[in-house]
Amino acid sequence: MDSRIHLHELIAQVKQRNPQLVCLQIPEGLKFNVTEIEDAFSKENIPVITILDPSFGACDIADDKAKLLGADLLVHFGHAKMMHTAQNVIYWPVFYDFDDRFVQDAVAALKKDTFFSAHKKIGLFVTIQFHSNLEKIRKGLEEGGFEVHTGKGDLLEGQILGCDASARNTISEKCDAFLYFGDGYFHSLAVAYASDKPTYQFNPFTKELEHLNAYREKLLRVRSGLINKAMDAQTFGIIVCTKKGQMRKTLALKTKAMLEEAGKKAYLFCMDHITPQSLIGVQCDAYVNTACTRIAIDDAQNYTKPMLTPAEVEILVGQRTFANYKLDEIRHFGTKVE
Ligand code: SF4
């Protein structure tokens, strides 16, 4: 059993709510533990059923499925709350905790990097999995002579998602550079893509520091090519997602109106899980994605037709210049999810 799950604490919280049936929603990375988790609940005589559909974020909260199953409590593993949901949901993120010594070594590695140490005012970001280390890293960097800003968007202090790095906006002017502390590129690129400030990633597992700005340059080249390709398109399929935290129907309708005003034909399509296979047979020249913002950005090469973001449609119809390129983001507690 993965000790980061802290199952005893979870079961204690579940017991306090005295549920008749608990529904568990488990992300891919924790599926190895699913039978052990069910066993632990059963030992406490708590009836439990697990949803194994892929879940990549709390945007895909399964509260409706839990209701359909007759469960009166849903435990969503792996992610923190990111939008308004019913009371009968327990969000159970899984944290990586690093000790002070580890953080000191990480800061020493950052200071050794000539490029990073040339910056003095650092914007620091983490995902929920690393959030318990935020204050330790801040303290370590401050002791190392840096001025540290964490910022707060709709999420926790310093926390970002792959579709929401709005914490960046609140501190951008105070920072010379941004630092993402965590592994993988999905989240760090949410910071790097949206800003031309020097952006770095420190991976606590490989202990490597990487400069990410080349990714933004590449992104802009690719997006410019796709927008140009879509200029000749006459028919557009606008994709709306049924996942709660990804549904932006109002934005889809607005985008449809924008395209029609520009003399294009636009259709609305709805899906739960968006894949290139789901579009096979559909006769459109280009698509606009209003679901998870990273589908258009990270998976573009998997689609045979250009897949644009709503903000890129503004460029296509002449309402925005490419110089003002805006990364598509979702403010889950804000006004953009409608
Ligand atoms: S919408 Fe996409 S990036 Fe945002 S939380 Fe969901 S899966 Fe992650």
mmCIF file of C-alpha atoms and ligand atoms in Angstrom:
data_model
loop_
_atom_site.group_PDB
_atom_site.id
_atom_site.type_symbol
_atom_site.label_atom_id
_atom_site.label_comp_id
_atom_site.label_asym_id
_atom_site.label_seq_id
_atom_site.Cartn_x
_atom_site.Cartn_y
_atom_site.Cartn_z
ATOM 1 C CA MET A 1 0.000 0.000 0.000
ATOM 2 C CA ASP A 2 1.247 3.462 -0.891
ATOM 3 C CA SER A 3 1.837 5.077 2.521
ATOM 4 C CA ARG A 4 1.143 8.531 1.055
ATOM 5 C CA ILE A 5 -2.547 7.613 0.918
ATOM 6 C CA HIS A 6 -2.886 7.794 4.746
ATOM 7 C CA LEU A 7 -5.783 5.374 4.593
ATOM 8 C CA HIS A 8 -6.435 5.204 8.345
ATOM 9 C CA GLU A 9 -7.002 8.958 8.502
ATOM 10 C CA LEU A 10 -9.313 8.768 5.518
ATOM 11 C CA ILE A 11 -11.364 5.927 6.979
ATOM 12 C CA ALA A 12 -11.682 7.839 10.265
ATOM 13 C CA GLN A 13 -13.115 10.812 8.366
ATOM 14 C CA VAL A 14 -15.444 8.589 6.357
ATOM 15 C CA LYS A 15 -16.754 6.921 9.539
ATOM 16 C CA GLN A 16 -17.691 10.297 10.998
ATOM 17 C CA ARG A 17 -20.115 10.735 8.102
ATOM 18 C CA ASN A 18 -21.672 7.308 8.663
ATOM 19 C CA PRO A 19 -22.364 6.581 4.974
ATOM 20 C CA GLN A 20 -24.485 3.697 3.685
ATOM 21 C CA LEU A 21 -22.366 3.279 0.557
ATOM 22 C CA VAL A 22 -19.077 4.969 -0.326
ATOM 23 C CA CYS A 23 -18.022 5.504 -3.914
ATOM 24 C CA LEU A 24 -14.277 5.805 -4.559
ATOM 25 C CA GLN A 25 -12.816 7.605 -7.563
ATOM 26 C CA ILE A 26 -9.214 6.594 -8.163
ATOM 27 C CA PRO A 27 -6.738 8.144 -10.623
ATOM 28 C CA GLU A 28 -4.652 5.931 -12.871
ATOM 29 C CA GLY A 29 -1.544 6.223 -10.691
ATOM 30 C CA LEU A 30 -3.255 4.729 -7.626
ATOM 31 C CA LYS A 31 -5.003 1.786 -9.276
ATOM 32 C CA PHE A 32 -2.335 -0.617 -8.019
ATOM 33 C CA ASN A 33 -3.734 0.042 -4.551
ATOM 34 C CA VAL A 34 -7.421 -0.276 -5.356
ATOM 35 C CA THR A 35 -8.068 -3.778 -4.011
ATOM 36 C CA GLU A 36 -6.180 -3.017 -0.802
ATOM 37 C CA ILE A 37 -8.169 0.182 -0.361
ATOM 38 C CA GLU A 38 -11.463 -1.666 -0.823
ATOM 39 C CA ASP A 39 -10.247 -4.342 1.643
ATOM 40 C CA ALA A 40 -9.488 -1.677 4.258
ATOM 41 C CA PHE A 41 -12.997 -0.217 3.955
ATOM 42 C CA SER A 42 -14.598 -3.675 4.058
ATOM 43 C CA LYS A 43 -12.701 -4.523 7.268
ATOM 44 C CA GLU A 44 -14.456 -1.556 8.858
ATOM 45 C CA ASN A 45 -17.820 -2.757 7.484
ATOM 46 C CA ILE A 46 -18.111 0.231 5.181
ATOM 47 C CA PRO A 47 -19.697 -0.798 1.858
ATOM 48 C CA VAL A 48 -17.647 0.564 -1.001
ATOM 49 C CA ILE A 49 -17.592 0.623 -4.806
ATOM 50 C CA THR A 50 -14.785 2.040 -6.962
ATOM 51 C CA ILE A 51 -15.135 3.881 -10.263
ATOM 52 C CA LEU A 52 -12.251 2.880 -12.507
ATOM 53 C CA ASP A 53 -12.945 5.232 -15.416
ATOM 54 C CA PRO A 54 -9.860 7.366 -16.142
ATOM 55 C CA SER A 55 -9.780 10.513 -14.035
ATOM 56 C CA PHE A 56 -7.042 13.061 -14.651
ATOM 57 C CA GLY A 57 -8.240 15.802 -12.332
ATOM 58 C CA ALA A 58 -10.945 16.937 -9.961
ATOM 59 C CA CYS A 59 -12.458 18.560 -13.074
ATOM 60 C CA ASP A 60 -13.795 15.076 -13.724
ATOM 61 C CA ILE A 61 -15.483 14.648 -10.365
ATOM 62 C CA ALA A 62 -17.783 11.601 -10.354
ATOM 63 C CA ASP A 63 -20.448 12.926 -7.980
ATOM 64 C CA ASP A 64 -23.224 12.267 -10.504
ATOM 65 C CA LYS A 65 -22.013 8.698 -11.071
ATOM 66 C CA ALA A 66 -21.840 8.169 -7.300
ATOM 67 C CA LYS A 67 -25.440 9.356 -7.017
ATOM 68 C CA LEU A 68 -26.486 7.019 -9.813
ATOM 69 C CA LEU A 69 -24.874 4.147 -7.902
ATOM 70 C CA GLY A 70 -26.826 5.098 -4.795
ATOM 71 C CA ALA A 71 -23.702 6.112 -2.857
ATOM 72 C CA ASP A 72 -24.135 8.830 -0.255
ATOM 73 C CA LEU A 73 -20.421 9.714 -0.092
ATOM 74 C CA LEU A 74 -17.782 10.083 -2.795
ATOM 75 C CA VAL A 75 -14.057 9.967 -2.040
ATOM 76 C CA HIS A 76 -12.046 11.524 -4.859
ATOM 77 C CA PHE A 77 -8.399 10.453 -4.593
ATOM 78 C CA GLY A 78 -5.361 12.286 -5.880
ATOM 79 C CA HIS A 79 -6.633 15.824 -6.371
ATOM 80 C CA ALA A 80 -7.821 18.775 -4.319
ATOM 81 C CA LYS A 81 -11.164 20.471 -4.660
ATOM 82 C CA MET A 82 -11.161 22.802 -7.647
ATOM 83 C CA MET A 83 -14.768 23.791 -8.156
ATOM 84 C CA HIS A 84 -18.032 23.938 -6.294
ATOM 85 C CA THR A 85 -19.442 20.456 -5.690
ATOM 86 C CA ALA A 86 -21.960 18.916 -3.304
ATOM 87 C CA GLN A 87 -21.033 18.529 0.375
ATOM 88 C CA ASN A 88 -20.854 14.744 0.264
ATOM 89 C CA VAL A 89 -17.443 14.625 -1.430
ATOM 90 C CA ILE A 90 -14.140 14.062 0.356
ATOM 91 C CA TYR A 91 -11.145 15.150 -1.714
ATOM 92 C CA TRP A 92 -8.118 13.081 -0.753
ATOM 93 C CA PRO A 93 -4.944 14.387 -2.425
ATOM 94 C CA VAL A 94 -1.765 12.352 -2.145
ATOM 95 C CA PHE A 95 1.288 14.348 -1.099
ATOM 96 C CA TYR A 96 5.012 13.982 -1.589
ATOM 97 C CA ASP A 97 6.715 15.225 1.571
ATOM 98 C CA PHE A 98 10.386 16.158 1.500
ATOM 99 C CA ASP A 99 12.438 16.795 4.621
ATOM 100 C CA ASP A 100 14.358 19.984 5.427
ATOM 101 C CA ARG A 101 17.653 18.438 4.381
ATOM 102 C CA PHE A 102 16.256 17.579 0.965
ATOM 103 C CA VAL A 103 14.988 21.119 0.483
ATOM 104 C CA GLN A 104 18.354 22.588 1.546
ATOM 105 C CA ASP A 105 20.096 20.427 -1.062
ATOM 106 C CA ALA A 106 17.558 21.487 -3.689
ATOM 107 C CA VAL A 107 18.141 25.168 -2.925
ATOM 108 C CA ALA A 108 21.918 24.615 -3.047
ATOM 109 C CA ALA A 109 21.487 23.079 -6.520
ATOM 110 C CA LEU A 110 19.420 26.082 -7.637
ATOM 111 C CA LYS A 111 22.012 28.527 -6.327
ATOM 112 C CA LYS A 112 24.748 26.698 -8.202
ATOM 113 C CA ASP A 113 22.986 27.307 -11.520
ATOM 114 C CA THR A 114 24.438 30.475 -13.044
ATOM 115 C CA PHE A 115 21.253 31.388 -14.912
ATOM 116 C CA PHE A 116 18.853 30.746 -12.045
ATOM 117 C CA SER A 117 20.986 32.482 -9.442
ATOM 118 C CA ALA A 118 21.115 35.603 -11.619
ATOM 119 C CA HIS A 119 17.439 36.146 -10.690
ATOM 120 C CA LYS A 120 16.598 37.521 -7.287
ATOM 121 C CA LYS A 121 12.781 37.683 -7.239
ATOM 122 C CA ILE A 122 11.299 34.263 -7.767
ATOM 123 C CA GLY A 123 7.668 33.258 -8.339
ATOM 124 C CA LEU A 124 7.263 29.760 -6.877
ATOM 125 C CA PHE A 125 4.612 27.250 -8.004
ATOM 126 C CA VAL A 126 3.673 23.692 -7.098
ATOM 127 C CA THR A 127 0.825 21.274 -7.719
ATOM 128 C CA ILE A 128 -1.274 19.914 -4.896
ATOM 129 C CA GLN A 129 0.972 16.820 -4.675
ATOM 130 C CA PHE A 130 3.937 19.011 -3.667
ATOM 131 C CA HIS A 131 1.995 21.680 -1.820
ATOM 132 C CA SER A 132 2.998 20.482 1.649
ATOM 133 C CA ASN A 133 6.586 21.470 0.755
ATOM 134 C CA LEU A 134 5.770 24.995 -0.369
ATOM 135 C CA GLU A 135 6.676 26.812 2.848
ATOM 136 C CA LYS A 136 9.868 24.762 3.284
ATOM 137 C CA ILE A 137 11.013 25.631 -0.236
ATOM 138 C CA ARG A 138 10.084 29.267 0.243
ATOM 139 C CA LYS A 139 12.072 29.422 3.485
ATOM 140 C CA GLY A 140 15.040 27.651 1.898
ATOM 141 C CA LEU A 141 15.076 30.040 -1.056
ATOM 142 C CA GLU A 142 14.735 33.070 1.216
ATOM 143 C CA GLU A 143 17.619 31.860 3.354
ATOM 144 C CA GLY A 144 19.532 31.453 0.107
ATOM 145 C CA GLY A 145 19.056 35.166 -0.599
ATOM 146 C CA PHE A 146 16.064 35.062 -2.962
ATOM 147 C CA GLU A 147 12.880 37.074 -2.605
ATOM 148 C CA VAL A 148 10.012 34.593 -3.045
ATOM 149 C CA HIS A 149 6.441 35.200 -4.172
ATOM 150 C CA THR A 150 3.813 32.482 -4.360
ATOM 151 C CA GLY A 151 0.646 34.187 -5.548
ATOM 152 C CA LYS A 152 -2.893 32.953 -5.344
ATOM 153 C CA GLY A 153 -5.419 32.459 -8.095
ATOM 154 C CA ASP A 154 -8.576 30.452 -7.485
ATOM 155 C CA LEU A 155 -6.664 27.578 -5.897
ATOM 156 C CA LEU A 156 -4.401 27.291 -2.841
ATOM 157 C CA GLU A 157 -1.462 29.643 -2.367
ATOM 158 C CA GLY A 158 1.116 28.869 -5.062
ATOM 159 C CA GLN A 159 -0.934 25.991 -6.470
ATOM 160 C CA ILE A 160 -1.376 25.539 -10.195
ATOM 161 C CA LEU A 161 -3.178 23.103 -12.479
ATOM 162 C CA GLY A 162 -2.411 22.177 -16.057
ATOM 163 C CA CYS A 163 -5.256 24.487 -17.099
ATOM 164 C CA ASP A 164 -4.941 27.153 -14.426
ATOM 165 C CA ALA A 165 -1.710 28.929 -13.589
ATOM 166 C CA SER A 166 -3.598 32.049 -12.529
ATOM 167 C CA ALA A 167 -1.478 32.217 -9.347
ATOM 168 C CA ARG A 168 1.149 33.571 -11.743
ATOM 169 C CA ASN A 169 -0.942 36.620 -12.681
ATOM 170 C CA THR A 170 -1.093 37.902 -9.114
ATOM 171 C CA ILE A 171 2.708 38.051 -8.709
ATOM 172 C CA SER A 172 4.050 38.383 -12.226
ATOM 173 C CA GLU A 173 5.085 42.010 -11.877
ATOM 174 C CA LYS A 174 7.030 41.325 -8.688
ATOM 175 C CA CYS A 175 9.109 38.481 -10.162
ATOM 176 C CA ASP A 176 12.209 38.228 -12.361
ATOM 177 C CA ALA A 177 11.664 34.525 -12.969
ATOM 178 C CA PHE A 178 9.323 31.635 -12.198
ATOM 179 C CA LEU A 179 10.193 28.318 -10.588
ATOM 180 C CA TYR A 180 7.997 25.236 -10.694
ATOM 181 C CA PHE A 181 8.930 22.593 -8.129
ATOM 182 C CA GLY A 182 7.716 19.171 -9.229
ATOM 183 C CA ASP A 183 8.063 16.403 -11.770
ATOM 184 C CA GLY A 184 6.661 15.919 -15.289
ATOM 185 C CA TYR A 185 6.050 18.694 -17.783
ATOM 186 C CA PHE A 186 2.274 18.914 -17.743
ATOM 187 C CA HIS A 187 2.077 21.481 -14.950
ATOM 188 C CA SER A 188 5.373 23.297 -15.366
ATOM 189 C CA LEU A 189 4.493 24.077 -18.971
ATOM 190 C CA ALA A 190 1.235 25.699 -17.842
ATOM 191 C CA VAL A 191 3.481 28.361 -16.289
ATOM 192 C CA ALA A 192 6.046 28.438 -19.094
ATOM 193 C CA TYR A 193 3.534 28.554 -21.952
ATOM 194 C CA ALA A 194 1.699 31.549 -20.561
ATOM 195 C CA SER A 195 4.626 33.865 -19.925
ATOM 196 C CA ASP A 196 7.820 35.009 -21.560
ATOM 197 C CA LYS A 197 9.500 35.466 -18.175
ATOM 198 C CA PRO A 198 12.387 33.053 -17.550
ATOM 199 C CA THR A 199 10.731 29.890 -16.242
ATOM 200 C CA TYR A 200 12.529 26.992 -14.562
ATOM 201 C CA GLN A 201 11.546 23.582 -13.296
ATOM 202 C CA PHE A 202 13.278 21.789 -10.456
ATOM 203 C CA ASN A 203 12.462 18.089 -10.521
ATOM 204 C CA PRO A 204 12.796 16.768 -6.944
ATOM 205 C CA PHE A 205 13.181 13.175 -8.132
ATOM 206 C CA THR A 206 15.969 13.693 -10.666
ATOM 207 C CA LYS A 207 17.256 16.817 -8.838
ATOM 208 C CA GLU A 208 17.642 18.507 -12.219
ATOM 209 C CA LEU A 209 16.921 22.119 -13.024
ATOM 210 C CA GLU A 210 15.597 22.895 -16.482
ATOM 211 C CA HIS A 211 15.017 26.177 -18.285
ATOM 212 C CA LEU A 212 11.614 25.944 -19.992
ATOM 213 C CA ASN A 213 11.359 28.995 -22.226
ATOM 214 C CA ALA A 214 12.217 27.123 -25.419
ATOM 215 C CA TYR A 215 8.947 25.210 -24.947
ATOM 216 C CA ARG A 216 6.956 28.440 -25.177
ATOM 217 C CA GLU A 217 8.802 29.466 -28.334
ATOM 218 C CA LYS A 218 8.048 26.087 -29.896
ATOM 219 C CA LEU A 219 4.414 26.275 -28.771
ATOM 220 C CA LEU A 220 3.947 29.665 -30.417
ATOM 221 C CA ARG A 221 5.467 28.404 -33.681
ATOM 222 C CA VAL A 222 3.164 25.370 -33.720
ATOM 223 C CA ARG A 223 0.055 27.365 -32.778
ATOM 224 C CA SER A 224 0.768 29.994 -35.420
ATOM 225 C CA GLY A 225 1.018 27.220 -38.042
ATOM 226 C CA LEU A 226 -2.284 25.681 -36.932
ATOM 227 C CA ILE A 227 -4.135 29.003 -36.925
ATOM 228 C CA ASN A 228 -2.846 29.719 -40.440
ATOM 229 C CA LYS A 229 -3.921 26.271 -41.592
ATOM 230 C CA ALA A 230 -7.400 26.813 -40.111
ATOM 231 C CA MET A 231 -7.799 30.148 -41.944
ATOM 232 C CA ASP A 232 -8.938 28.266 -45.064
ATOM 233 C CA ALA A 233 -11.346 26.031 -43.132
ATOM 234 C CA GLN A 234 -15.017 26.588 -43.919
ATOM 235 C CA THR A 235 -16.541 24.183 -41.378
ATOM 236 C CA PHE A 236 -15.637 24.050 -37.686
ATOM 237 C CA GLY A 237 -16.624 21.496 -35.063
ATOM 238 C CA ILE A 238 -16.767 23.051 -31.606
ATOM 239 C CA ILE A 239 -16.239 20.509 -28.863
ATOM 240 C CA VAL A 240 -18.030 20.754 -25.531
ATOM 241 C CA CYS A 241 -17.147 18.333 -22.749
ATOM 242 C CA THR A 242 -19.592 16.771 -20.295
ATOM 243 C CA LYS A 243 -16.988 16.549 -17.515
ATOM 244 C CA LYS A 244 -18.182 19.038 -14.912
ATOM 245 C CA GLY A 245 -14.987 21.042 -14.586
ATOM 246 C CA GLN A 246 -14.346 21.084 -18.308
ATOM 247 C CA MET A 247 -17.758 22.086 -19.580
ATOM 248 C CA ARG A 248 -17.681 25.553 -21.119
ATOM 249 C CA LYS A 249 -20.894 25.565 -23.089
ATOM 250 C CA THR A 250 -21.339 29.339 -23.005
ATOM 251 C CA LEU A 251 -17.840 29.797 -24.389
ATOM 252 C CA ALA A 252 -18.632 27.242 -27.115
ATOM 253 C CA LEU A 253 -21.785 29.153 -28.089
ATOM 254 C CA LYS A 254 -19.874 32.430 -28.122
ATOM 255 C CA THR A 255 -17.171 30.863 -30.314
ATOM 256 C CA LYS A 256 -19.819 29.486 -32.678
ATOM 257 C CA ALA A 257 -21.377 32.948 -33.049
ATOM 258 C CA MET A 258 -17.929 34.451 -33.663
ATOM 259 C CA LEU A 259 -17.165 31.963 -36.425
ATOM 260 C CA GLU A 260 -20.578 32.401 -38.045
ATOM 261 C CA GLU A 261 -20.175 36.149 -38.030
ATOM 262 C CA ALA A 262 -16.912 35.604 -39.900
ATOM 263 C CA GLY A 263 -18.807 33.629 -42.560
ATOM 264 C CA LYS A 264 -17.812 30.140 -41.351
ATOM 265 C CA LYS A 265 -20.105 27.201 -40.663
ATOM 266 C CA ALA A 266 -19.874 25.923 -37.084
ATOM 267 C CA TYR A 267 -21.287 22.813 -35.401
ATOM 268 C CA LEU A 268 -21.474 21.935 -31.711
ATOM 269 C CA PHE A 269 -20.337 18.467 -30.643
ATOM 270 C CA CYS A 270 -20.432 17.034 -27.156
ATOM 271 C CA MET A 271 -18.173 14.323 -25.722
ATOM 272 C CA ASP A 272 -17.078 13.027 -22.359
ATOM 273 C CA HIS A 273 -13.664 11.706 -23.346
ATOM 274 C CA ILE A 274 -12.160 13.564 -26.287
ATOM 275 C CA THR A 275 -9.964 11.535 -28.611
ATOM 276 C CA PRO A 276 -9.013 11.713 -32.297
ATOM 277 C CA GLN A 277 -10.923 8.426 -32.785
ATOM 278 C CA SER A 278 -14.178 10.070 -31.663
ATOM 279 C CA LEU A 279 -13.887 12.503 -34.573
ATOM 280 C CA ILE A 280 -13.355 9.880 -37.267
ATOM 281 C CA GLY A 281 -16.088 10.272 -39.869
ATOM 282 C CA VAL A 282 -17.021 13.834 -38.877
ATOM 283 C CA GLN A 283 -16.731 16.103 -41.896
ATOM 284 C CA CYS A 284 -15.260 19.322 -40.510
ATOM 285 C CA ASP A 285 -12.206 21.203 -41.737
ATOM 286 C CA ALA A 286 -11.082 22.252 -38.242
ATOM 287 C CA TYR A 287 -12.072 21.929 -34.580
ATOM 288 C CA VAL A 288 -12.226 24.170 -31.534
ATOM 289 C CA ASN A 289 -11.741 22.606 -28.130
ATOM 290 C CA THR A 290 -13.547 24.097 -25.133
ATOM 291 C CA ALA A 291 -12.800 21.117 -22.840
ATOM 292 C CA CYS A 292 -9.518 20.550 -20.965
ATOM 293 C CA THR A 293 -7.320 23.311 -22.333
ATOM 294 C CA ARG A 294 -4.381 20.965 -22.797
ATOM 295 C CA ILE A 295 -6.131 18.783 -25.382
ATOM 296 C CA ALA A 296 -5.600 21.355 -28.136
ATOM 297 C CA ILE A 297 -2.128 22.255 -26.906
ATOM 298 C CA ASP A 298 -0.494 18.919 -26.021
ATOM 299 C CA ASP A 299 -2.338 16.558 -28.358
ATOM 300 C CA ALA A 300 -2.435 18.743 -31.491
ATOM 301 C CA GLN A 301 -0.241 16.360 -33.464
ATOM 302 C CA ASN A 302 -2.693 13.495 -32.866
ATOM 303 C CA TYR A 303 -5.480 15.228 -34.787
ATOM 304 C CA THR A 304 -5.537 15.227 -38.571
ATOM 305 C CA LYS A 305 -7.345 18.603 -38.679
ATOM 306 C CA PRO A 306 -6.294 21.766 -36.825
ATOM 307 C CA MET A 307 -7.632 21.824 -33.255
ATOM 308 C CA LEU A 308 -7.776 25.422 -32.002
ATOM 309 C CA THR A 309 -8.485 26.998 -28.637
ATOM 310 C CA PRO A 310 -11.303 29.578 -28.323
ATOM 311 C CA ALA A 311 -8.754 32.401 -27.957
ATOM 312 C CA GLU A 312 -7.093 31.251 -31.187
ATOM 313 C CA VAL A 313 -10.445 31.596 -32.958
ATOM 314 C CA GLU A 314 -10.358 35.260 -31.911
ATOM 315 C CA ILE A 315 -7.070 35.524 -33.840
ATOM 316 C CA LEU A 316 -8.525 33.637 -36.799
ATOM 317 C CA VAL A 317 -11.475 36.035 -37.122
ATOM 318 C CA GLY A 318 -9.306 39.116 -36.582
ATOM 319 C CA GLN A 319 -10.491 40.032 -33.080
ATOM 320 C CA ARG A 320 -7.066 39.466 -31.516
ATOM 321 C CA THR A 321 -3.526 39.782 -32.852
ATOM 322 C CA PHE A 322 -1.065 36.923 -32.591
ATOM 323 C CA ALA A 323 1.250 39.287 -30.700
ATOM 324 C CA ASN A 324 -1.393 39.184 -27.947
ATOM 325 C CA TYR A 325 -1.542 35.388 -27.949
ATOM 326 C CA LYS A 326 -3.482 34.219 -24.904
ATOM 327 C CA LEU A 327 -3.142 30.744 -23.475
ATOM 328 C CA ASP A 328 -6.513 29.125 -22.875
ATOM 329 C CA GLU A 329 -7.084 28.650 -19.143
ATOM 330 C CA ILE A 330 -10.048 27.612 -17.021
ATOM 331 C CA ARG A 331 -10.840 29.406 -13.779
ATOM 332 C CA HIS A 332 -12.773 26.613 -12.109
ATOM 333 C CA PHE A 333 -14.055 28.717 -9.221
ATOM 334 C CA GLY A 334 -14.355 31.780 -11.408
ATOM 335 C CA THR A 335 -16.574 32.834 -14.221
ATOM 336 C CA LYS A 336 -15.171 30.876 -17.144
ATOM 337 C CA VAL A 337 -16.791 27.527 -16.346
ATOM 338 C CA GLU A 338 -20.396 28.033 -17.335
HETATM 339 S S1 SF4 B 1 -9.126 20.483 -17.160
HETATM 340 FE FE1 SF4 B 1 -7.288 19.361 -17.814
HETATM 341 S S2 SF4 B 1 -5.581 20.460 -16.946
HETATM 342 FE FE2 SF4 B 1 -7.420 21.151 -15.880
HETATM 343 S S3 SF4 B 1 -7.525 19.872 -14.067
HETATM 344 FE FE3 SF4 B 1 -8.739 18.879 -15.649
HETATM 345 S S4 SF4 B 1 -7.342 17.435 -16.650
HETATM 346 FE FE4 SF4 B 1 -6.087 18.891 -15.467
#
